[in-house]
Amino acid sequence: MAIGSMDASAEEARKAPARPTVGLVLTGGGARSAYQVGVLLALTELLPRARNPFPVIIGTSAGAVASSVLAAEAHRWRRAVAGLESVWANFRTGQVFHVAPPHMLRSGTHWLLALLSGGLVLSPPKALLDNSPLRQLLGTHVDCASIHRSIARGHLQGFALCATSYATGQSVAFFDGRDSIPEWTRAHRIGRRTELTLDHLMASAAIPLLFPPLCIGREYFGDGAMRQLNPLSPAIHLGADRLLIIGVRARRAAGVGSGSSRKMPTPGEVLGYMIDTLFTDQIYGDLEQIERINQLVHEAPSAARGLRHVDTLMLAPSIDPSEIAGRFTDDMPRSLRALLRVIGGRDVSGYQLASYLMFEAGYTRALIELGYRDAMEARAALLAFMSGERLPPLMTARGVAQVT
């Protein structure tokens, strides 16, 4: 090749825009996280020749499970997604927490005796449900040691699992990544570099009251969504300049019922509302904050020193998962149906709670199909976003919640 041609090629390479560092953010969602698997499945078809398209991956609560699999197998991410689909499409509630009638009866008796005796006969149980089966399942399907290998071999830039410290009240992003990524400390949130283990994953998914907290070091940790006021910040700290967020709540589906005040909410409805708030509200608030920062960077760059523009795209269910859950309540184990009936979480207005706890194949398959359809309908936006193209200010595809 002529020297002139080499110089021209080098000049073109310098002028070519760098591909964006796309971060994947998987929110919490219990059984609703099957929707995220459907979106990921569509992405494997939309990007058939791409290597791992997400140099940065962040997971919280149930989203931490899928994110850990993707991070551990970043060198073969399509195979990782296929494995996730296989597990989620064949789920049973008993793989997540004990639901056998004798076990549920013992748990209920324990709670009753602790209550009647004021804790003198028996101390209160650690949680309402025993999720030890989930630990066994994850121990089989998630190789945490491979996460560091993915980073060392260049398949991944950074990965974080988010949990909440009961001791300090801080949101902690346990992360592994390139050596150049520093730890960070902000108001009520920190990034702590560590060797990630199954304990970090279980802690991130420890929904308060439902599942027991995990002790890591000298602190107990619970679900990462509890104090996560800025759930998108870990991905930005790890170097992402574009964020694809896959949520689990349909737009305009934040209440406990249809919007009418026909009766007082049941305990089951209130618990479902609390879990829904825990997993989703902070995401929408953080998206608004990023949009304001982007406007500041664009309109007053001198005042935005130290800040940078971050594009975001959020995909959320086009159909309320609670509506889908209502079609599959008879698939739940009898003991779980009885529990939901007692607390008022298994009628038309109470399917919100059931939609987070129904780890049953019929329901999870329906959510996988919904995620796949929503992603395919939004394929133009997804392809443009993943390639670094500028997006129009408004997208009309179902499920596209926000673009900034």
mmCIF file of C-alpha atoms in Angstrom:
data_model
loop_
_atom_site.group_PDB
_atom_site.id
_atom_site.type_symbol
_atom_site.label_atom_id
_atom_site.label_comp_id
_atom_site.label_asym_id
_atom_site.label_seq_id
_atom_site.Cartn_x
_atom_site.Cartn_y
_atom_site.Cartn_z
ATOM 1 C CA MET A 1 0.000 0.000 0.000
ATOM 2 C CA ALA A 2 1.260 3.482 -0.822
ATOM 3 C CA ILE A 3 2.305 5.751 2.021
ATOM 4 C CA GLY A 4 -0.252 8.331 0.909
ATOM 5 C CA SER A 5 -3.026 5.741 1.164
ATOM 6 C CA MET A 6 -1.858 4.707 4.637
ATOM 7 C CA ASP A 7 -1.901 8.331 5.787
ATOM 8 C CA ALA A 8 -5.396 8.781 4.343
ATOM 9 C CA SER A 9 -6.645 5.644 6.123
ATOM 10 C CA ALA A 10 -5.171 6.806 9.419
ATOM 11 C CA GLU A 11 -6.803 10.205 8.977
ATOM 12 C CA GLU A 12 -10.190 8.584 8.277
ATOM 13 C CA ALA A 13 -9.806 6.402 11.352
ATOM 14 C CA ARG A 14 -9.127 9.489 13.466
ATOM 15 C CA LYS A 15 -12.193 11.254 12.071
ATOM 16 C CA ALA A 16 -14.521 8.239 12.401
ATOM 17 C CA PRO A 17 -16.702 8.547 15.489
ATOM 18 C CA ALA A 18 -15.868 6.032 18.198
ATOM 19 C CA ARG A 19 -18.483 3.398 18.875
ATOM 20 C CA PRO A 20 -20.383 4.212 22.030
ATOM 21 C CA THR A 21 -19.843 2.247 25.198
ATOM 22 C CA VAL A 22 -23.311 0.833 25.745
ATOM 23 C CA GLY A 23 -24.267 -0.145 29.256
ATOM 24 C CA LEU A 24 -27.043 -2.650 29.949
ATOM 25 C CA VAL A 25 -29.113 -1.961 33.072
ATOM 26 C CA LEU A 26 -31.393 -4.760 34.257
ATOM 27 C CA THR A 27 -33.758 -3.623 36.984
ATOM 28 C CA GLY A 28 -35.315 -5.752 39.684
ATOM 29 C CA GLY A 29 -38.620 -7.409 39.041
ATOM 30 C CA GLY A 30 -38.998 -10.882 40.533
ATOM 31 C CA ALA A 31 -40.781 -13.149 38.074
ATOM 32 C CA ARG A 32 -41.420 -10.146 35.818
ATOM 33 C CA SER A 33 -37.731 -10.250 34.871
ATOM 34 C CA ALA A 34 -38.659 -12.906 32.317
ATOM 35 C CA TYR A 35 -39.617 -9.913 30.160
ATOM 36 C CA GLN A 36 -35.963 -8.854 30.119
ATOM 37 C CA VAL A 37 -34.961 -12.262 28.778
ATOM 38 C CA GLY A 38 -37.361 -11.805 25.860
ATOM 39 C CA VAL A 39 -35.787 -8.451 24.982
ATOM 40 C CA LEU A 40 -32.305 -9.974 25.155
ATOM 41 C CA LEU A 41 -33.438 -12.836 22.940
ATOM 42 C CA ALA A 42 -34.595 -10.345 20.306
ATOM 43 C CA LEU A 43 -31.258 -8.532 20.509
ATOM 44 C CA THR A 44 -29.372 -11.729 19.678
ATOM 45 C CA GLU A 45 -31.345 -11.814 16.416
ATOM 46 C CA LEU A 46 -31.067 -8.098 15.717
ATOM 47 C CA LEU A 47 -27.290 -8.208 16.241
ATOM 48 C CA PRO A 48 -26.441 -11.642 14.809
ATOM 49 C CA ARG A 49 -22.747 -11.000 14.130
ATOM 50 C CA ALA A 50 -21.865 -8.722 17.000
ATOM 51 C CA ARG A 51 -19.652 -9.699 19.880
ATOM 52 C CA ASN A 52 -20.905 -8.871 23.357
ATOM 53 C CA PRO A 53 -22.628 -5.517 22.634
ATOM 54 C CA PHE A 54 -22.607 -4.441 26.290
ATOM 55 C CA PRO A 55 -19.137 -3.586 27.635
ATOM 56 C CA VAL A 56 -20.831 -2.469 30.861
ATOM 57 C CA ILE A 57 -23.523 -4.517 32.610
ATOM 58 C CA ILE A 58 -25.411 -3.596 35.788
ATOM 59 C CA GLY A 59 -27.864 -5.829 37.645
ATOM 60 C CA THR A 60 -30.150 -5.246 40.605
ATOM 61 C CA SER A 61 -32.325 -7.785 42.436
ATOM 62 C CA ALA A 62 -33.776 -10.279 39.944
ATOM 63 C CA GLY A 63 -32.017 -8.353 37.180
ATOM 64 C CA ALA A 64 -28.760 -9.288 38.899
ATOM 65 C CA VAL A 65 -29.355 -12.932 38.002
ATOM 66 C CA ALA A 66 -29.511 -12.422 34.236
ATOM 67 C CA SER A 67 -26.739 -9.825 34.328
ATOM 68 C CA SER A 68 -24.416 -12.240 36.159
ATOM 69 C CA VAL A 69 -24.941 -14.911 33.517
ATOM 70 C CA LEU A 70 -24.267 -12.395 30.736
ATOM 71 C CA ALA A 71 -21.117 -11.144 32.458
ATOM 72 C CA ALA A 72 -19.775 -14.614 33.165
ATOM 73 C CA GLU A 73 -20.278 -15.642 29.541
ATOM 74 C CA ALA A 74 -19.543 -12.331 27.835
ATOM 75 C CA HIS A 75 -17.355 -14.129 25.287
ATOM 76 C CA ARG A 76 -20.407 -16.080 24.066
ATOM 77 C CA TRP A 77 -23.300 -13.841 24.970
ATOM 78 C CA ARG A 78 -25.772 -15.466 22.565
ATOM 79 C CA ARG A 79 -25.243 -18.784 24.299
ATOM 80 C CA ALA A 80 -25.720 -17.017 27.618
ATOM 81 C CA VAL A 81 -29.061 -15.581 26.474
ATOM 82 C CA ALA A 82 -30.144 -18.997 25.160
ATOM 83 C CA GLY A 83 -29.334 -20.462 28.577
ATOM 84 C CA LEU A 84 -31.364 -17.777 30.303
ATOM 85 C CA GLU A 85 -34.325 -18.455 28.031
ATOM 86 C CA SER A 86 -34.130 -22.174 28.779
ATOM 87 C CA VAL A 87 -34.200 -21.591 32.537
ATOM 88 C CA TRP A 88 -36.878 -18.891 32.551
ATOM 89 C CA ALA A 89 -39.144 -20.714 30.106
ATOM 90 C CA ASN A 90 -39.211 -23.773 32.366
ATOM 91 C CA PHE A 91 -39.359 -22.135 35.768
ATOM 92 C CA ARG A 92 -41.179 -23.481 38.782
ATOM 93 C CA THR A 93 -41.787 -21.478 41.947
ATOM 94 C CA GLY A 94 -40.177 -24.228 44.003
ATOM 95 C CA GLN A 95 -36.869 -23.424 42.308
ATOM 96 C CA VAL A 96 -36.922 -19.972 43.929
ATOM 97 C CA PHE A 97 -38.423 -20.526 47.375
ATOM 98 C CA HIS A 98 -39.914 -23.436 49.314
ATOM 99 C CA VAL A 99 -43.621 -23.844 48.585
ATOM 100 C CA ALA A 100 -44.355 -27.388 49.769
ATOM 101 C CA PRO A 101 -47.364 -27.325 52.146
ATOM 102 C CA PRO A 102 -45.449 -28.806 55.122
ATOM 103 C CA HIS A 103 -42.739 -26.181 54.774
ATOM 104 C CA MET A 104 -45.214 -23.313 54.423
ATOM 105 C CA LEU A 105 -47.148 -24.669 57.425
ATOM 106 C CA ARG A 106 -44.004 -24.752 59.567
ATOM 107 C CA SER A 107 -43.163 -21.229 58.506
ATOM 108 C CA GLY A 108 -46.663 -19.987 59.345
ATOM 109 C CA THR A 109 -46.586 -21.745 62.715
ATOM 110 C CA HIS A 110 -43.207 -20.179 63.475
ATOM 111 C CA TRP A 111 -44.568 -16.701 62.737
ATOM 112 C CA LEU A 112 -47.660 -17.366 64.889
ATOM 113 C CA LEU A 113 -45.728 -18.649 67.903
ATOM 114 C CA ALA A 114 -43.254 -15.782 67.697
ATOM 115 C CA LEU A 115 -46.140 -13.314 67.600
ATOM 116 C CA LEU A 116 -48.154 -14.874 70.429
ATOM 117 C CA SER A 117 -45.125 -15.260 72.706
ATOM 118 C CA GLY A 118 -43.674 -11.850 71.975
ATOM 119 C CA GLY A 119 -40.526 -13.559 70.727
ATOM 120 C CA LEU A 120 -39.950 -15.442 74.029
ATOM 121 C CA VAL A 121 -40.700 -18.960 72.741
ATOM 122 C CA LEU A 122 -39.339 -18.459 69.252
ATOM 123 C CA SER A 123 -37.479 -15.536 67.728
ATOM 124 C CA PRO A 124 -39.080 -14.041 64.614
ATOM 125 C CA PRO A 125 -38.215 -15.824 61.337
ATOM 126 C CA LYS A 126 -35.570 -14.224 59.139
ATOM 127 C CA ALA A 127 -38.098 -13.694 56.347
ATOM 128 C CA LEU A 128 -41.530 -14.671 55.126
ATOM 129 C CA LEU A 129 -40.140 -17.070 52.500
ATOM 130 C CA ASP A 130 -37.128 -19.396 52.381
ATOM 131 C CA ASN A 131 -35.222 -18.803 49.130
ATOM 132 C CA SER A 132 -32.510 -21.419 49.663
ATOM 133 C CA PRO A 133 -33.643 -23.232 46.469
ATOM 134 C CA LEU A 134 -32.674 -20.104 44.521
ATOM 135 C CA ARG A 135 -29.138 -20.301 45.881
ATOM 136 C CA GLN A 136 -28.889 -23.909 44.717
ATOM 137 C CA LEU A 137 -30.179 -22.949 41.263
ATOM 138 C CA LEU A 138 -27.772 -20.042 40.899
ATOM 139 C CA GLY A 139 -24.873 -22.124 42.138
ATOM 140 C CA THR A 140 -25.522 -24.441 39.208
ATOM 141 C CA HIS A 141 -26.037 -21.834 36.476
ATOM 142 C CA VAL A 142 -23.842 -18.854 37.454
ATOM 143 C CA ASP A 143 -20.048 -19.095 37.513
ATOM 144 C CA CYS A 144 -19.051 -15.941 39.393
ATOM 145 C CA ALA A 145 -15.343 -16.664 38.897
ATOM 146 C CA SER A 146 -15.833 -16.297 35.140
ATOM 147 C CA ILE A 147 -16.906 -12.669 35.546
ATOM 148 C CA HIS A 148 -13.351 -11.593 36.339
ATOM 149 C CA ARG A 149 -12.026 -13.702 33.451
ATOM 150 C CA SER A 150 -14.429 -11.919 31.082
ATOM 151 C CA ILE A 151 -12.922 -8.614 32.178
ATOM 152 C CA ALA A 152 -9.312 -9.819 32.105
ATOM 153 C CA ARG A 153 -9.737 -11.128 28.554
ATOM 154 C CA GLY A 154 -11.298 -7.903 27.288
ATOM 155 C CA HIS A 155 -14.826 -9.213 26.732
ATOM 156 C CA LEU A 156 -16.212 -6.878 29.393
ATOM 157 C CA GLN A 157 -15.243 -3.439 30.676
ATOM 158 C CA GLY A 158 -17.123 -3.400 33.948
ATOM 159 C CA PHE A 159 -19.838 -5.248 35.845
ATOM 160 C CA ALA A 160 -21.721 -4.377 39.033
ATOM 161 C CA LEU A 161 -24.257 -5.954 41.354
ATOM 162 C CA CYS A 162 -26.203 -3.483 43.481
ATOM 163 C CA ALA A 163 -27.217 -4.175 47.078
ATOM 164 C CA THR A 164 -28.253 -2.151 50.127
ATOM 165 C CA SER A 165 -26.358 -2.109 53.425
ATOM 166 C CA TYR A 166 -28.657 -2.411 56.431
ATOM 167 C CA ALA A 167 -25.786 -1.159 58.622
ATOM 168 C CA THR A 168 -25.097 2.123 56.818
ATOM 169 C CA GLY A 169 -28.194 2.614 54.663
ATOM 170 C CA GLN A 170 -25.968 3.073 51.626
ATOM 171 C CA SER A 171 -26.604 1.751 48.148
ATOM 172 C CA VAL A 172 -23.505 -0.300 47.357
ATOM 173 C CA ALA A 173 -22.455 -1.200 43.834
ATOM 174 C CA PHE A 174 -20.149 -4.193 44.190
ATOM 175 C CA PHE A 175 -18.154 -4.095 40.978
ATOM 176 C CA ASP A 176 -15.310 -5.628 39.040
ATOM 177 C CA GLY A 177 -13.783 -3.940 36.032
ATOM 178 C CA ARG A 178 -10.706 -2.599 34.328
ATOM 179 C CA ASP A 179 -7.952 -1.433 36.641
ATOM 180 C CA SER A 180 -8.461 2.149 35.456
ATOM 181 C CA ILE A 181 -11.961 2.293 36.988
ATOM 182 C CA PRO A 182 -11.759 3.828 40.496
ATOM 183 C CA GLU A 183 -14.076 3.253 43.410
ATOM 184 C CA TRP A 184 -16.511 6.094 44.080
ATOM 185 C CA THR A 185 -18.311 7.690 46.991
ATOM 186 C CA ARG A 186 -21.394 9.854 46.619
ATOM 187 C CA ALA A 187 -24.278 10.784 48.900
ATOM 188 C CA HIS A 188 -25.849 7.530 50.135
ATOM 189 C CA ARG A 189 -24.121 5.441 47.446
ATOM 190 C CA ILE A 190 -20.692 3.964 46.908
ATOM 191 C CA GLY A 191 -18.905 1.772 44.399
ATOM 192 C CA ARG A 192 -16.804 -0.956 46.004
ATOM 193 C CA ARG A 193 -14.369 -3.021 43.946
ATOM 194 C CA THR A 194 -14.497 -6.654 45.036
ATOM 195 C CA GLU A 195 -14.275 -10.255 43.936
ATOM 196 C CA LEU A 196 -17.910 -11.025 43.197
ATOM 197 C CA THR A 197 -19.432 -14.161 44.670
ATOM 198 C CA LEU A 198 -22.770 -15.883 44.964
ATOM 199 C CA ASP A 199 -23.336 -14.032 48.250
ATOM 200 C CA HIS A 200 -23.309 -10.685 46.419
ATOM 201 C CA LEU A 201 -25.869 -12.028 43.956
ATOM 202 C CA MET A 202 -28.138 -13.388 46.685
ATOM 203 C CA ALA A 203 -27.857 -10.135 48.644
ATOM 204 C CA SER A 204 -28.879 -8.082 45.614
ATOM 205 C CA ALA A 205 -32.002 -10.241 45.219
ATOM 206 C CA ALA A 206 -32.989 -10.329 48.902
ATOM 207 C CA ILE A 207 -36.371 -8.575 48.704
ATOM 208 C CA PRO A 208 -37.089 -7.103 52.176
ATOM 209 C CA LEU A 209 -39.436 -9.156 54.357
ATOM 210 C CA LEU A 210 -39.878 -11.797 51.654
ATOM 211 C CA PHE A 211 -36.266 -13.090 51.543
ATOM 212 C CA PRO A 212 -33.574 -13.036 54.273
ATOM 213 C CA PRO A 213 -30.657 -10.573 54.095
ATOM 214 C CA LEU A 214 -27.099 -11.786 53.473
ATOM 215 C CA CYS A 215 -24.016 -11.101 55.594
ATOM 216 C CA ILE A 216 -21.002 -9.947 53.567
ATOM 217 C CA GLY A 217 -17.985 -9.107 55.657
ATOM 218 C CA ARG A 218 -19.431 -7.513 58.783
ATOM 219 C CA GLU A 219 -22.560 -6.043 57.220
ATOM 220 C CA TYR A 220 -25.946 -7.416 56.268
ATOM 221 C CA PHE A 221 -27.196 -6.537 52.800
ATOM 222 C CA GLY A 222 -30.599 -6.680 51.165
ATOM 223 C CA ASP A 223 -32.243 -5.928 47.853
ATOM 224 C CA GLY A 224 -30.294 -3.402 45.802
ATOM 225 C CA ALA A 225 -33.362 -1.366 44.877
ATOM 226 C CA MET A 226 -34.162 -0.251 48.439
ATOM 227 C CA ARG A 227 -31.903 2.831 48.690
ATOM 228 C CA GLN A 228 -30.957 3.087 45.035
ATOM 229 C CA LEU A 229 -31.803 6.741 44.423
ATOM 230 C CA ASN A 230 -29.618 6.855 41.292
ATOM 231 C CA PRO A 231 -29.831 3.354 39.798
ATOM 232 C CA LEU A 232 -28.183 4.402 36.521
ATOM 233 C CA SER A 233 -25.085 5.954 38.089
ATOM 234 C CA PRO A 234 -23.055 2.699 38.495
ATOM 235 C CA ALA A 235 -23.130 2.151 34.725
ATOM 236 C CA ILE A 236 -21.898 5.711 34.152
ATOM 237 C CA HIS A 237 -19.119 5.295 36.717
ATOM 238 C CA LEU A 238 -18.025 2.136 34.888
ATOM 239 C CA GLY A 239 -17.646 4.137 31.656
ATOM 240 C CA ALA A 240 -20.922 3.748 29.738
ATOM 241 C CA ASP A 241 -22.031 6.696 27.602
ATOM 242 C CA ARG A 242 -25.240 5.043 26.383
ATOM 243 C CA LEU A 243 -27.619 3.124 28.620
ATOM 244 C CA LEU A 244 -30.153 0.518 27.553
ATOM 245 C CA ILE A 245 -32.537 -0.014 30.458
ATOM 246 C CA ILE A 246 -34.987 -2.916 30.441
ATOM 247 C CA GLY A 247 -37.765 -2.312 32.940
ATOM 248 C CA VAL A 248 -40.628 -4.490 34.147
ATOM 249 C CA ARG A 249 -43.521 -2.072 34.720
ATOM 250 C CA ALA A 250 -45.866 -1.101 31.920
ATOM 251 C CA ARG A 251 -46.316 2.609 31.394
ATOM 252 C CA ARG A 252 -49.187 4.090 33.414
ATOM 253 C CA ALA A 253 -49.431 0.929 35.531
ATOM 254 C CA ALA A 254 -48.261 2.162 38.921
ATOM 255 C CA GLY A 255 -51.397 1.889 41.092
ATOM 256 C CA VAL A 256 -52.890 -0.972 43.043
ATOM 257 C CA GLY A 257 -56.039 -1.147 40.959
ATOM 258 C CA SER A 258 -57.874 0.463 38.095
ATOM 259 C CA GLY A 259 -57.638 3.975 39.541
ATOM 260 C CA SER A 260 -61.030 3.949 41.285
ATOM 261 C CA SER A 261 -61.405 4.149 45.068
ATOM 262 C CA ARG A 262 -64.067 1.466 45.305
ATOM 263 C CA LYS A 263 -62.606 -0.123 48.472
ATOM 264 C CA MET A 264 -59.698 -0.074 50.863
ATOM 265 C CA PRO A 265 -56.592 -1.827 49.477
ATOM 266 C CA THR A 266 -55.861 -5.231 50.977
ATOM 267 C CA PRO A 267 -52.488 -6.045 52.597
ATOM 268 C CA GLY A 268 -51.621 -8.050 49.497
ATOM 269 C CA GLU A 269 -52.372 -5.085 47.257
ATOM 270 C CA VAL A 270 -50.303 -2.754 49.421
ATOM 271 C CA LEU A 271 -47.377 -5.210 49.450
ATOM 272 C CA GLY A 272 -47.569 -5.513 45.674
ATOM 273 C CA TYR A 273 -47.603 -1.723 45.401
ATOM 274 C CA MET A 274 -44.559 -1.466 47.687
ATOM 275 C CA ILE A 275 -42.587 -3.993 45.647
ATOM 276 C CA ASP A 276 -43.575 -2.269 42.417
ATOM 277 C CA THR A 277 -42.431 1.079 43.821
ATOM 278 C CA LEU A 278 -39.199 -0.463 45.076
ATOM 279 C CA PHE A 279 -38.212 -1.800 41.682
ATOM 280 C CA THR A 280 -39.293 0.956 39.312
ATOM 281 C CA ASP A 281 -39.863 4.476 40.632
ATOM 282 C CA GLN A 282 -36.188 5.382 41.050
ATOM 283 C CA ILE A 283 -35.437 4.447 37.434
ATOM 284 C CA TYR A 284 -37.892 6.988 36.043
ATOM 285 C CA GLY A 285 -36.620 9.664 38.414
ATOM 286 C CA ASP A 286 -33.017 9.019 37.384
ATOM 287 C CA LEU A 287 -33.965 9.179 33.695
ATOM 288 C CA GLU A 288 -35.418 12.646 34.267
ATOM 289 C CA GLN A 289 -32.244 13.737 36.055
ATOM 290 C CA ILE A 290 -30.041 12.489 33.197
ATOM 291 C CA GLU A 291 -32.227 14.389 30.742
ATOM 292 C CA ARG A 292 -31.720 17.602 32.723
ATOM 293 C CA ILE A 293 -27.954 17.015 32.837
ATOM 294 C CA ASN A 294 -27.900 16.403 29.076
ATOM 295 C CA GLN A 295 -29.678 19.719 28.512
ATOM 296 C CA LEU A 296 -27.172 21.489 30.750
ATOM 297 C CA VAL A 297 -24.204 19.936 28.929
ATOM 298 C CA HIS A 298 -25.675 21.021 25.597
ATOM 299 C CA GLU A 299 -26.825 24.530 26.521
ATOM 300 C CA ALA A 300 -24.215 25.599 29.081
ATOM 301 C CA PRO A 301 -21.090 23.442 28.719
ATOM 302 C CA SER A 302 -19.009 25.795 30.881
ATOM 303 C CA ALA A 303 -21.425 25.288 33.774
ATOM 304 C CA ALA A 304 -21.466 21.515 33.240
ATOM 305 C CA ARG A 305 -17.777 20.988 33.864
ATOM 306 C CA GLY A 306 -17.164 17.391 34.901
ATOM 307 C CA LEU A 307 -20.511 16.221 33.498
ATOM 308 C CA ARG A 308 -21.041 14.398 30.219
ATOM 309 C CA HIS A 309 -23.904 13.621 27.891
ATOM 310 C CA VAL A 310 -25.398 10.153 28.331
ATOM 311 C CA ASP A 311 -28.005 8.799 25.917
ATOM 312 C CA THR A 312 -30.645 6.485 27.334
ATOM 313 C CA LEU A 313 -33.229 4.148 25.893
ATOM 314 C CA MET A 314 -35.690 2.336 28.125
ATOM 315 C CA LEU A 315 -37.842 -0.560 27.036
ATOM 316 C CA ALA A 316 -40.744 -1.556 29.291
ATOM 317 C CA PRO A 317 -43.704 -3.936 28.876
ATOM 318 C CA SER A 318 -46.395 -2.721 26.488
ATOM 319 C CA ILE A 319 -48.933 -4.803 28.442
ATOM 320 C CA ASP A 320 -49.220 -4.701 32.223
ATOM 321 C CA PRO A 321 -47.671 -7.950 33.582
ATOM 322 C CA SER A 322 -50.384 -7.964 36.261
ATOM 323 C CA GLU A 323 -52.970 -8.556 33.542
ATOM 324 C CA ILE A 324 -50.937 -11.460 32.195
ATOM 325 C CA ALA A 325 -50.474 -12.890 35.703
ATOM 326 C CA GLY A 326 -54.240 -13.047 36.140
ATOM 327 C CA ARG A 327 -54.414 -15.694 33.403
ATOM 328 C CA PHE A 328 -51.993 -18.033 35.149
ATOM 329 C CA THR A 329 -52.853 -17.894 38.855
ATOM 330 C CA ASP A 330 -54.091 -21.493 38.809
ATOM 331 C CA ASP A 331 -50.563 -22.573 37.820
ATOM 332 C CA MET A 332 -49.179 -21.433 41.176
ATOM 333 C CA PRO A 333 -48.567 -23.991 43.939
ATOM 334 C CA ARG A 334 -51.594 -24.454 46.165
ATOM 335 C CA SER A 335 -49.797 -23.154 49.251
ATOM 336 C CA LEU A 336 -48.814 -19.919 47.510
ATOM 337 C CA ARG A 337 -52.352 -19.451 46.223
ATOM 338 C CA ALA A 338 -53.619 -19.876 49.777
ATOM 339 C CA LEU A 339 -51.140 -17.311 51.107
ATOM 340 C CA LEU A 340 -52.119 -14.768 48.465
ATOM 341 C CA ARG A 341 -55.786 -15.401 49.126
ATOM 342 C CA VAL A 342 -55.330 -14.788 52.861
ATOM 343 C CA ILE A 343 -53.528 -11.461 52.396
ATOM 344 C CA GLY A 344 -55.728 -10.319 49.512
ATOM 345 C CA GLY A 345 -53.210 -10.707 46.743
ATOM 346 C CA ARG A 346 -55.110 -12.986 44.417
ATOM 347 C CA ASP A 347 -58.054 -11.160 42.894
ATOM 348 C CA VAL A 348 -58.456 -8.787 39.985
ATOM 349 C CA SER A 349 -56.828 -5.913 41.847
ATOM 350 C CA GLY A 350 -54.259 -8.057 43.647
ATOM 351 C CA TYR A 351 -52.471 -9.663 40.730
ATOM 352 C CA GLN A 352 -49.704 -7.094 41.066
ATOM 353 C CA LEU A 353 -48.099 -9.034 43.922
ATOM 354 C CA ALA A 354 -48.702 -12.340 42.156
ATOM 355 C CA SER A 355 -46.981 -10.993 39.051
ATOM 356 C CA TYR A 356 -43.733 -10.664 41.032
ATOM 357 C CA LEU A 357 -43.927 -14.062 42.770
ATOM 358 C CA MET A 358 -45.333 -16.292 40.009
ATOM 359 C CA PHE A 359 -42.241 -18.173 38.870
ATOM 360 C CA GLU A 360 -44.281 -20.551 36.727
ATOM 361 C CA ALA A 361 -43.485 -21.562 33.156
ATOM 362 C CA GLY A 362 -46.773 -20.461 31.557
ATOM 363 C CA TYR A 363 -46.444 -16.943 32.958
ATOM 364 C CA THR A 364 -42.709 -16.540 32.360
ATOM 365 C CA ARG A 365 -43.042 -17.781 28.777
ATOM 366 C CA ALA A 366 -45.782 -15.230 28.148
ATOM 367 C CA LEU A 367 -43.490 -12.476 29.438
ATOM 368 C CA ILE A 368 -40.578 -13.713 27.327
ATOM 369 C CA GLU A 369 -42.817 -13.570 24.259
ATOM 370 C CA LEU A 370 -43.974 -10.059 25.211
ATOM 371 C CA GLY A 371 -40.394 -8.854 25.631
ATOM 372 C CA TYR A 372 -39.426 -10.361 22.293
ATOM 373 C CA ARG A 373 -42.382 -8.724 20.504
ATOM 374 C CA ASP A 374 -41.803 -5.329 22.107
ATOM 375 C CA ALA A 375 -38.116 -5.399 21.162
ATOM 376 C CA MET A 376 -38.840 -6.427 17.597
ATOM 377 C CA GLU A 377 -41.398 -3.661 17.266
ATOM 378 C CA ALA A 378 -38.770 -1.227 18.542
ATOM 379 C CA ARG A 379 -35.995 -2.733 16.394
ATOM 380 C CA ALA A 380 -35.338 0.513 14.493
ATOM 381 C CA ALA A 381 -34.732 2.381 17.741
ATOM 382 C CA LEU A 382 -32.681 -0.467 19.217
ATOM 383 C CA LEU A 383 -30.442 -0.841 16.169
ATOM 384 C CA ALA A 384 -29.849 2.897 15.946
ATOM 385 C CA PHE A 385 -29.153 3.101 19.654
ATOM 386 C CA MET A 386 -26.703 0.190 19.678
ATOM 387 C CA SER A 387 -24.815 1.542 16.660
ATOM 388 C CA GLY A 388 -24.406 5.019 18.134
ATOM 389 C CA GLU A 389 -26.751 6.827 15.764
ATOM 390 C CA ARG A 390 -28.679 9.867 16.889
ATOM 391 C CA LEU A 391 -32.259 9.044 17.773
ATOM 392 C CA PRO A 392 -35.381 11.092 17.097
ATOM 393 C CA PRO A 393 -36.838 12.761 20.192
ATOM 394 C CA LEU A 394 -39.960 10.621 20.171
ATOM 395 C CA MET A 395 -40.405 6.948 19.432
ATOM 396 C CA THR A 396 -43.817 5.450 18.777
ATOM 397 C CA ALA A 397 -43.036 1.748 19.219
ATOM 398 C CA ARG A 398 -44.916 0.081 22.058
ATOM 399 C CA GLY A 399 -42.798 -0.411 25.143
ATOM 400 C CA VAL A 400 -40.270 2.337 24.360
ATOM 401 C CA ALA A 401 -40.599 4.350 27.530
ATOM 402 C CA GLN A 402 -38.095 7.142 27.053
ATOM 403 C CA VAL A 403 -35.317 8.327 24.817
ATOM 404 C CA THR A 404 -32.999 11.198 25.742
#
